[in-house]
Every structure is written in C-alpha cells, then in structure tokens.
Tab-separated table of C-alpha atoms and ligand atoms in Angstrom:
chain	number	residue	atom	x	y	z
B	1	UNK	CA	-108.042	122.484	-49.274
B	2	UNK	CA	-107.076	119.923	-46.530
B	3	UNK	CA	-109.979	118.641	-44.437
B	4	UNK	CA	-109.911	120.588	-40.596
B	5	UNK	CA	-108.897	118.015	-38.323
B	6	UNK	CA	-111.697	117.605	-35.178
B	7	UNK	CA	-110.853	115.916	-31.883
B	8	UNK	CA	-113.568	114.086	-30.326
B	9	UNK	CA	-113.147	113.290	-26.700
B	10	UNK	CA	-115.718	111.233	-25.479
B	11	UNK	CA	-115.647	108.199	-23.467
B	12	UNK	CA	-119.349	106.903	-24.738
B	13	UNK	CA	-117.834	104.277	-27.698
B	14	UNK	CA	-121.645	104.329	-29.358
B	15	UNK	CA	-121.643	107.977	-29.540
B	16	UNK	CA	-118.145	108.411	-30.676
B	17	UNK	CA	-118.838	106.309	-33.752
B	18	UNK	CA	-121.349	108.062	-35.055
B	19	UNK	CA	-119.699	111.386	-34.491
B	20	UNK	CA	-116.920	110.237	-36.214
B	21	UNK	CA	-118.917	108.393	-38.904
B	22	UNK	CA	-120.770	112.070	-39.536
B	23	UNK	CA	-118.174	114.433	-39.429
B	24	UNK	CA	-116.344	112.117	-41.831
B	25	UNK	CA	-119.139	112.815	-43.812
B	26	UNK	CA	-119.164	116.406	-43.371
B	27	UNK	CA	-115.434	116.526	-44.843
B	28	UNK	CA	-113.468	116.448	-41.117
B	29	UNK	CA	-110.583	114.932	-40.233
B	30	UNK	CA	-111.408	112.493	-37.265
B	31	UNK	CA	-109.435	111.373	-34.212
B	32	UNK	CA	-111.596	110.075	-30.959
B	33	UNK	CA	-109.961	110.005	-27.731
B	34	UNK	CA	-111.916	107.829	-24.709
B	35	UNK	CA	-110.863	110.091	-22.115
B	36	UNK	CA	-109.580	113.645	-20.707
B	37	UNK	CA	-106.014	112.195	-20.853
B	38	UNK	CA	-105.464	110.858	-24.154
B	39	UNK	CA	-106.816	113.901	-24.999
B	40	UNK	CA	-104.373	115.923	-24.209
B	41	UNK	CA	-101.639	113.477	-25.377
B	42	UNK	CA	-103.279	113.340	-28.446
B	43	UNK	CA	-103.124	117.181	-28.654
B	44	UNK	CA	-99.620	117.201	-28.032
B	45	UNK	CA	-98.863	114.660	-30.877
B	46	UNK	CA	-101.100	116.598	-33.551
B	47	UNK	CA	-102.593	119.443	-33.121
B	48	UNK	CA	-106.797	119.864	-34.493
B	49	UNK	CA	-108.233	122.445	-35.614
B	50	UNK	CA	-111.527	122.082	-33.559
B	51	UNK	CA	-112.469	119.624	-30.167
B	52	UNK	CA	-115.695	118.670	-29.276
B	53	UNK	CA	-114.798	117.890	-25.627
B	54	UNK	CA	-117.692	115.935	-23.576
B	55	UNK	CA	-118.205	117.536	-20.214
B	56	UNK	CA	-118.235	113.487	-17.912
B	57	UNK	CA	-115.009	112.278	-18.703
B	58	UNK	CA	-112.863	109.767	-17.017
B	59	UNK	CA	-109.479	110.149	-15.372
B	60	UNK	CA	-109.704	114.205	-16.431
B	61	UNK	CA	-112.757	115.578	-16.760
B	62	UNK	CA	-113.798	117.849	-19.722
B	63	UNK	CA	-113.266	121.290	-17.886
B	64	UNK	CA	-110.170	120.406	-16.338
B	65	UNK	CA	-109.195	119.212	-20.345
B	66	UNK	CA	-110.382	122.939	-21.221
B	67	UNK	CA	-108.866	124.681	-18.447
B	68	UNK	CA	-104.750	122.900	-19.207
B	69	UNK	CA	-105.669	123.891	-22.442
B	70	UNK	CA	-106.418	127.427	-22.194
B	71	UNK	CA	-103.627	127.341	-20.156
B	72	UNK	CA	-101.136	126.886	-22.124
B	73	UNK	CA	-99.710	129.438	-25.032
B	74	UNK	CA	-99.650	127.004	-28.243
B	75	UNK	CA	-103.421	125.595	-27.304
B	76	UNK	CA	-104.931	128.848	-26.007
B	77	UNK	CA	-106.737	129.615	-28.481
B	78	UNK	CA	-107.851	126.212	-29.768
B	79	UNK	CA	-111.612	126.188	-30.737
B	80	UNK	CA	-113.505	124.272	-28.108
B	81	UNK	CA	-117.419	122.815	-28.290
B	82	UNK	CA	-118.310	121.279	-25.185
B	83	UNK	CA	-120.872	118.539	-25.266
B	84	UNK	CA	-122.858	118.057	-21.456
B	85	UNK	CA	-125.585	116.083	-21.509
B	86	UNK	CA	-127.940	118.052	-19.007
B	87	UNK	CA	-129.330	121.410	-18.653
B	88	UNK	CA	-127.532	122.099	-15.493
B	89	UNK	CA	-124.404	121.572	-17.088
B	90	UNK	CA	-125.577	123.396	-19.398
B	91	UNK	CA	-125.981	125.866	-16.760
B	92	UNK	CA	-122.093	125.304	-15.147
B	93	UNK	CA	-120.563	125.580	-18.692
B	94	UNK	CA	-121.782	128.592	-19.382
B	95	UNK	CA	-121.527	130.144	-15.539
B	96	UNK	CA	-117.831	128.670	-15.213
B	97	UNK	CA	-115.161	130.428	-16.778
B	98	UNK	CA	-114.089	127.275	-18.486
B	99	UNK	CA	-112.680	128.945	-21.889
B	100	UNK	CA	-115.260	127.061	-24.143
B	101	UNK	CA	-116.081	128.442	-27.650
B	102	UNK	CA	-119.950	126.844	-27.717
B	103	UNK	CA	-121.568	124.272	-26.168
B	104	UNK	CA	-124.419	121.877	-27.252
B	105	UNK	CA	-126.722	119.672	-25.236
B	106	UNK	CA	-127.172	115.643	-25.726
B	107	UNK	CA	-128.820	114.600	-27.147
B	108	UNK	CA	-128.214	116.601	-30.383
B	109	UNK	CA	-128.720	116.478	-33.920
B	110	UNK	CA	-125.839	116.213	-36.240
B	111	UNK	CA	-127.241	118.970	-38.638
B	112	UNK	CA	-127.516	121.244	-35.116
B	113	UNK	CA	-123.767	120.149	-34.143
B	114	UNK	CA	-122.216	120.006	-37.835
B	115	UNK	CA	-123.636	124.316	-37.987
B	116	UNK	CA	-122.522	124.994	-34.458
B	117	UNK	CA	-119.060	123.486	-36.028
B	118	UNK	CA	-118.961	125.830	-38.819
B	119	UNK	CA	-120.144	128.628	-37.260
B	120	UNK	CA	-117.187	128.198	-34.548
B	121	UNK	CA	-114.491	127.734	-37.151
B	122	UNK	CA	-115.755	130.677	-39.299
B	123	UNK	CA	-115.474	132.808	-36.049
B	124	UNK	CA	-112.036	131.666	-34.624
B	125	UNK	CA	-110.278	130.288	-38.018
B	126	UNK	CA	-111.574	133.029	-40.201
B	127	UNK	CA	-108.183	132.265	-42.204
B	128	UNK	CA	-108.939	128.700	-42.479
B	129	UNK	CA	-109.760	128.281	-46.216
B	130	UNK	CA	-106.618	127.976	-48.205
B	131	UNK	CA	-103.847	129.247	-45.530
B	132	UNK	CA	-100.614	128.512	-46.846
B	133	UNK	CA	-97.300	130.229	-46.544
B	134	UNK	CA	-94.984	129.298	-48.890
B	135	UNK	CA	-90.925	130.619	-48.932
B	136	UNK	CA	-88.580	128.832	-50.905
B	137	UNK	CA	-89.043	124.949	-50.762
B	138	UNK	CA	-91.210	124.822	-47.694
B	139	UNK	CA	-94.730	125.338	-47.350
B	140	UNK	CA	-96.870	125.559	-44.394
B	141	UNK	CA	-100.365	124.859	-44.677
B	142	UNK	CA	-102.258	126.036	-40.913
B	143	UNK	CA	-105.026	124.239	-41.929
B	144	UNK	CA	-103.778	120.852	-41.673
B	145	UNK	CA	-101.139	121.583	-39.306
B	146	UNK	CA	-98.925	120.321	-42.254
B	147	UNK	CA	-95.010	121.309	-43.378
B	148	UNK	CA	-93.801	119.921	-46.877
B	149	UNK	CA	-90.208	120.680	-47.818
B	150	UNK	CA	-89.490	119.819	-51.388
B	151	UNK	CA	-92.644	118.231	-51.767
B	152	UNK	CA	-91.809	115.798	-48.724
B	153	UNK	CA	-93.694	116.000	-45.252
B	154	UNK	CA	-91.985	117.478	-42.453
B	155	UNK	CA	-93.140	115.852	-39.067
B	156	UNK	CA	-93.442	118.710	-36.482
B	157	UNK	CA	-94.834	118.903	-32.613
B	158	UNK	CA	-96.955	121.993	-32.186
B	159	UNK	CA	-94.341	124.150	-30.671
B	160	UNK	CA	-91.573	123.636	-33.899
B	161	UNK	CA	-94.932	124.061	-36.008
B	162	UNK	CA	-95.316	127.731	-34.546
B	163	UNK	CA	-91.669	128.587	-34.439
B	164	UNK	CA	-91.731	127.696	-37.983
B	165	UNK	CA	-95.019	129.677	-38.985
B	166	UNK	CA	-93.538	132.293	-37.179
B	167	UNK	CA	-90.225	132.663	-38.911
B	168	UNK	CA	-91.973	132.336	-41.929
B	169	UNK	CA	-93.297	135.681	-41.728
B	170	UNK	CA	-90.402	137.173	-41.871
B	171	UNK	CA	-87.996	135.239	-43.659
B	172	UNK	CA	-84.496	136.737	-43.715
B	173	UNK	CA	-85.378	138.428	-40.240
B	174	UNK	CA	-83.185	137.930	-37.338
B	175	UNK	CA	-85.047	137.026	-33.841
B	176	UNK	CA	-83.486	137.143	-30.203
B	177	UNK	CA	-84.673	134.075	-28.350
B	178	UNK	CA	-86.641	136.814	-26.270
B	179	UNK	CA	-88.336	137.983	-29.168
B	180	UNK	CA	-89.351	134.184	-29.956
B	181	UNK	CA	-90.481	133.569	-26.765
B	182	UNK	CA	-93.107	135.941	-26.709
B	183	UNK	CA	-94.263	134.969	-30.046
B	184	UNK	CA	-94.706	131.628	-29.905
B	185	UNK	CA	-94.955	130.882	-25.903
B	186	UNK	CA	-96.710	133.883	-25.187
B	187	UNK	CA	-94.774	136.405	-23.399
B	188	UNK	CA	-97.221	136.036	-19.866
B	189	UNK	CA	-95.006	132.322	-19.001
B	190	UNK	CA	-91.972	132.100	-17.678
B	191	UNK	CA	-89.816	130.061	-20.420
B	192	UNK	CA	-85.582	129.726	-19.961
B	193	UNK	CA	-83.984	130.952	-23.127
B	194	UNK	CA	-81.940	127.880	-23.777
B	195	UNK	CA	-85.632	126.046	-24.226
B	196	UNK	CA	-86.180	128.306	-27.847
B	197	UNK	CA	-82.353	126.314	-28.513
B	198	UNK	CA	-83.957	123.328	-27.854
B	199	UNK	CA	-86.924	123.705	-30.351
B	200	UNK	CA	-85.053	125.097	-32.537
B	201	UNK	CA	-82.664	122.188	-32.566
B	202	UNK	CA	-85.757	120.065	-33.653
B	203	UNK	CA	-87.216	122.179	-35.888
B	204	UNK	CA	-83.826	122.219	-37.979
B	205	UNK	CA	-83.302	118.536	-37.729
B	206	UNK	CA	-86.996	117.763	-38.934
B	207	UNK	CA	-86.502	120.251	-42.117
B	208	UNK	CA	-83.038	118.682	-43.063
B	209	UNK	CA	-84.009	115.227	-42.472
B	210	UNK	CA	-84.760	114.440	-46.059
B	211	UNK	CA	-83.435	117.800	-47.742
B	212	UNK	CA	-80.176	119.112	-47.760
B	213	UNK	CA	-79.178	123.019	-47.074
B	214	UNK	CA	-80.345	124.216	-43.646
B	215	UNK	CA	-82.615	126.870	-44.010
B	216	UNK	CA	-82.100	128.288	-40.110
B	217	UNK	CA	-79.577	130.662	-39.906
B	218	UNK	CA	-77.953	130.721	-36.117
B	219	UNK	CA	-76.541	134.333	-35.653
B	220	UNK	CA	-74.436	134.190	-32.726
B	221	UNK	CA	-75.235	135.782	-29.609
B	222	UNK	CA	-78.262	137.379	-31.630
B	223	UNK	CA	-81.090	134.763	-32.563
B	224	UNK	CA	-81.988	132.718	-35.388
B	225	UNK	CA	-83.300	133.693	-38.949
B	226	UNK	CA	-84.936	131.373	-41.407
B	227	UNK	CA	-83.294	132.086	-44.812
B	228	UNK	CA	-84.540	130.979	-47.802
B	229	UNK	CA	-84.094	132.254	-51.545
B	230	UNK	CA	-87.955	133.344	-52.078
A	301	CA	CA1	-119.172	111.021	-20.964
C-alpha cells in the first residue's frame, strides 16, 4: 500500500519540521507549504489525501484555504484538520461553517494528532487501504493519487485524475460531455462543454505519452469511452 500523502500548511518553520519529521514516521507522505497560497498551488499540482491546515496563515488565511476548497468540485471533499492555536479559535472553527473535518488545539501531542489523523481518514477514505482499479494496462491507485500505464507513471492534474477514475468504472461505456460534467465537476457549477474536450485532450496525451494505442475512444457528437481489452 502507498503511504497517504498529508499537506501541512503552516507558516511556523519549527513546527513544520517536526510535523513532517513525525508523520514521516507514522508512514505519511509529507509536503509543507508556508502559507494559504502555496497551499492551494500545491493542491492543484498533487492532490493529498489529508491537510492539516493552521488556522494564522499569511497571504490566505486557513479558513479562506478551507472555504476555496470546499468550494470547488474535485477538492470538496478533501479531508481537512485544522490546527488554531487558542480556545477561541477553537470556538470560531467549530461555530463557522468553515467545512473542516476535525480540529486540534496547539499545542498538541503527536500521539493526540497522529489518532485524530486516522480516525479522519478511516471516516472519509473508508476505501483507502488497497484502492486500485485496474483495466487493461492502466491502473489507478486513489490512494496515492497515482496512474501507471504499462508499468510506467502517468503524470495527471486532479481533474484528468477523476475523468480517468471515472471512466474506469465503466470501461467500454460511452459518456456525453454532460454526463461527465456532473461526474467529475459536480453538476451544481456552471462548466462549458468544450472544457470536458479540453481535459480530455490531456488526459489522452498523458496516457499515450510513453505507450502506444489510445485507449479513449471519441464517439462523435456522443462523448468519449475509455476502451480497453480487460
Ligand atoms: Ca500560523
């Protein structure tokens, strides 16, 4: 099983390092970003499994971090700890509808945070353990966020990882663009049609990059299937 990748967003460098130093431990994946921006283009670039969000951040502050995230269809449900470092944050965490998972309060333990970690993932990635989708040559594994085709790593942004999970499926399955949209965008945004062409067009040029045979069928004036002999 591939370690679950945790963001830590926290602009304190001391207290960074030692959360990344213990969740290392504790079998994560780490990535630290110093502030509420990074953040999210760090999110963009590779999506976690988990972010332990402080609440004081610079340039964006944690709950404006939480509330673009739960904003948007592909990060929605992303598991979120908030760490605040006073009770009446505390207080504001819990009374604003900020979309948080948990929260803990510095200081902490590690043995307190590392539980509240599990106990988050358990609840929100109950599939987490050993959740790959295999059909044909490609194999998506949700836990690491990771694609191989042919044994070789496919490099996808989250939206052509979701397309692709999608499709997976159903392999064989025709899908309108519409039908795509509300999948993997979420049905509640307004997204232009042409966009799924775009994504799609990445998608397909990150599978065949390094294998031959495209496995995305364009049916014209219908959708897009992914076809591949199971
Ligand atoms: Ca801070």
């Amino acid at each position: 099983m591939a370690a679950p990748r945790v963001l830590v967003v926290e602009d304190e460098d001391s207290l960074a390092t030692l959360l990344q130093y213990n969740l290392d431990k504790e079998g994560y994946q780490v990535s630290i970003a110093g502030d509420g921006e990074e953040a999210l283009v760090q999110i963009d670039e590779a999506m976690p499994d988990l972010i332990l969000l402080d609440w004081m951040l610079p340039k964006v502050s944690g709950i404006e971090v939480c509330r673009r995230l739960r904003a948007r269809a592909e990060t929605r449900n992303l598991p979120i700890i908030m760490l605040t470092a006073r009770v009446e944050e505390t207080d504001r965490v819990r009374g604003l509808d900020t979309g948080a998972d948990d929260y803990v309060v510095k200081p902490f333990s590690m043995s307190e945070l590392a539980a509240r970690i599990r106990a988050v993932l358990r609840r929100l990635r109950p599939g987490l353990a050993d959740d790959k989708v295999r059909c044909g040559d490609i194999i998506v594994d949700r836990v690491a966020h990771r694609v191989k085709r042919a044994g070789k790593e496919v490099h996808l942004g989250p939206t052509e990882f979701r397309l692709l999970d999608y499709l997976m499926q159903n392999p064989g399955r025709v899908f309108s663009r519409e039908q795509l949209l509300d999948a993997v965008w979420g049905s509640d945004i307004y997204v232009e049609a042409r966009t799924v062409d775009v994504h799609i067009g990445r998608l397909r040029k990150a599978l065949n990059r390094e294998v031959t045979g495209d496995p995305i069928r364009t049916v014209r004036s219908a959708g897009y299937s992914l076809d591949v002999d199971a």
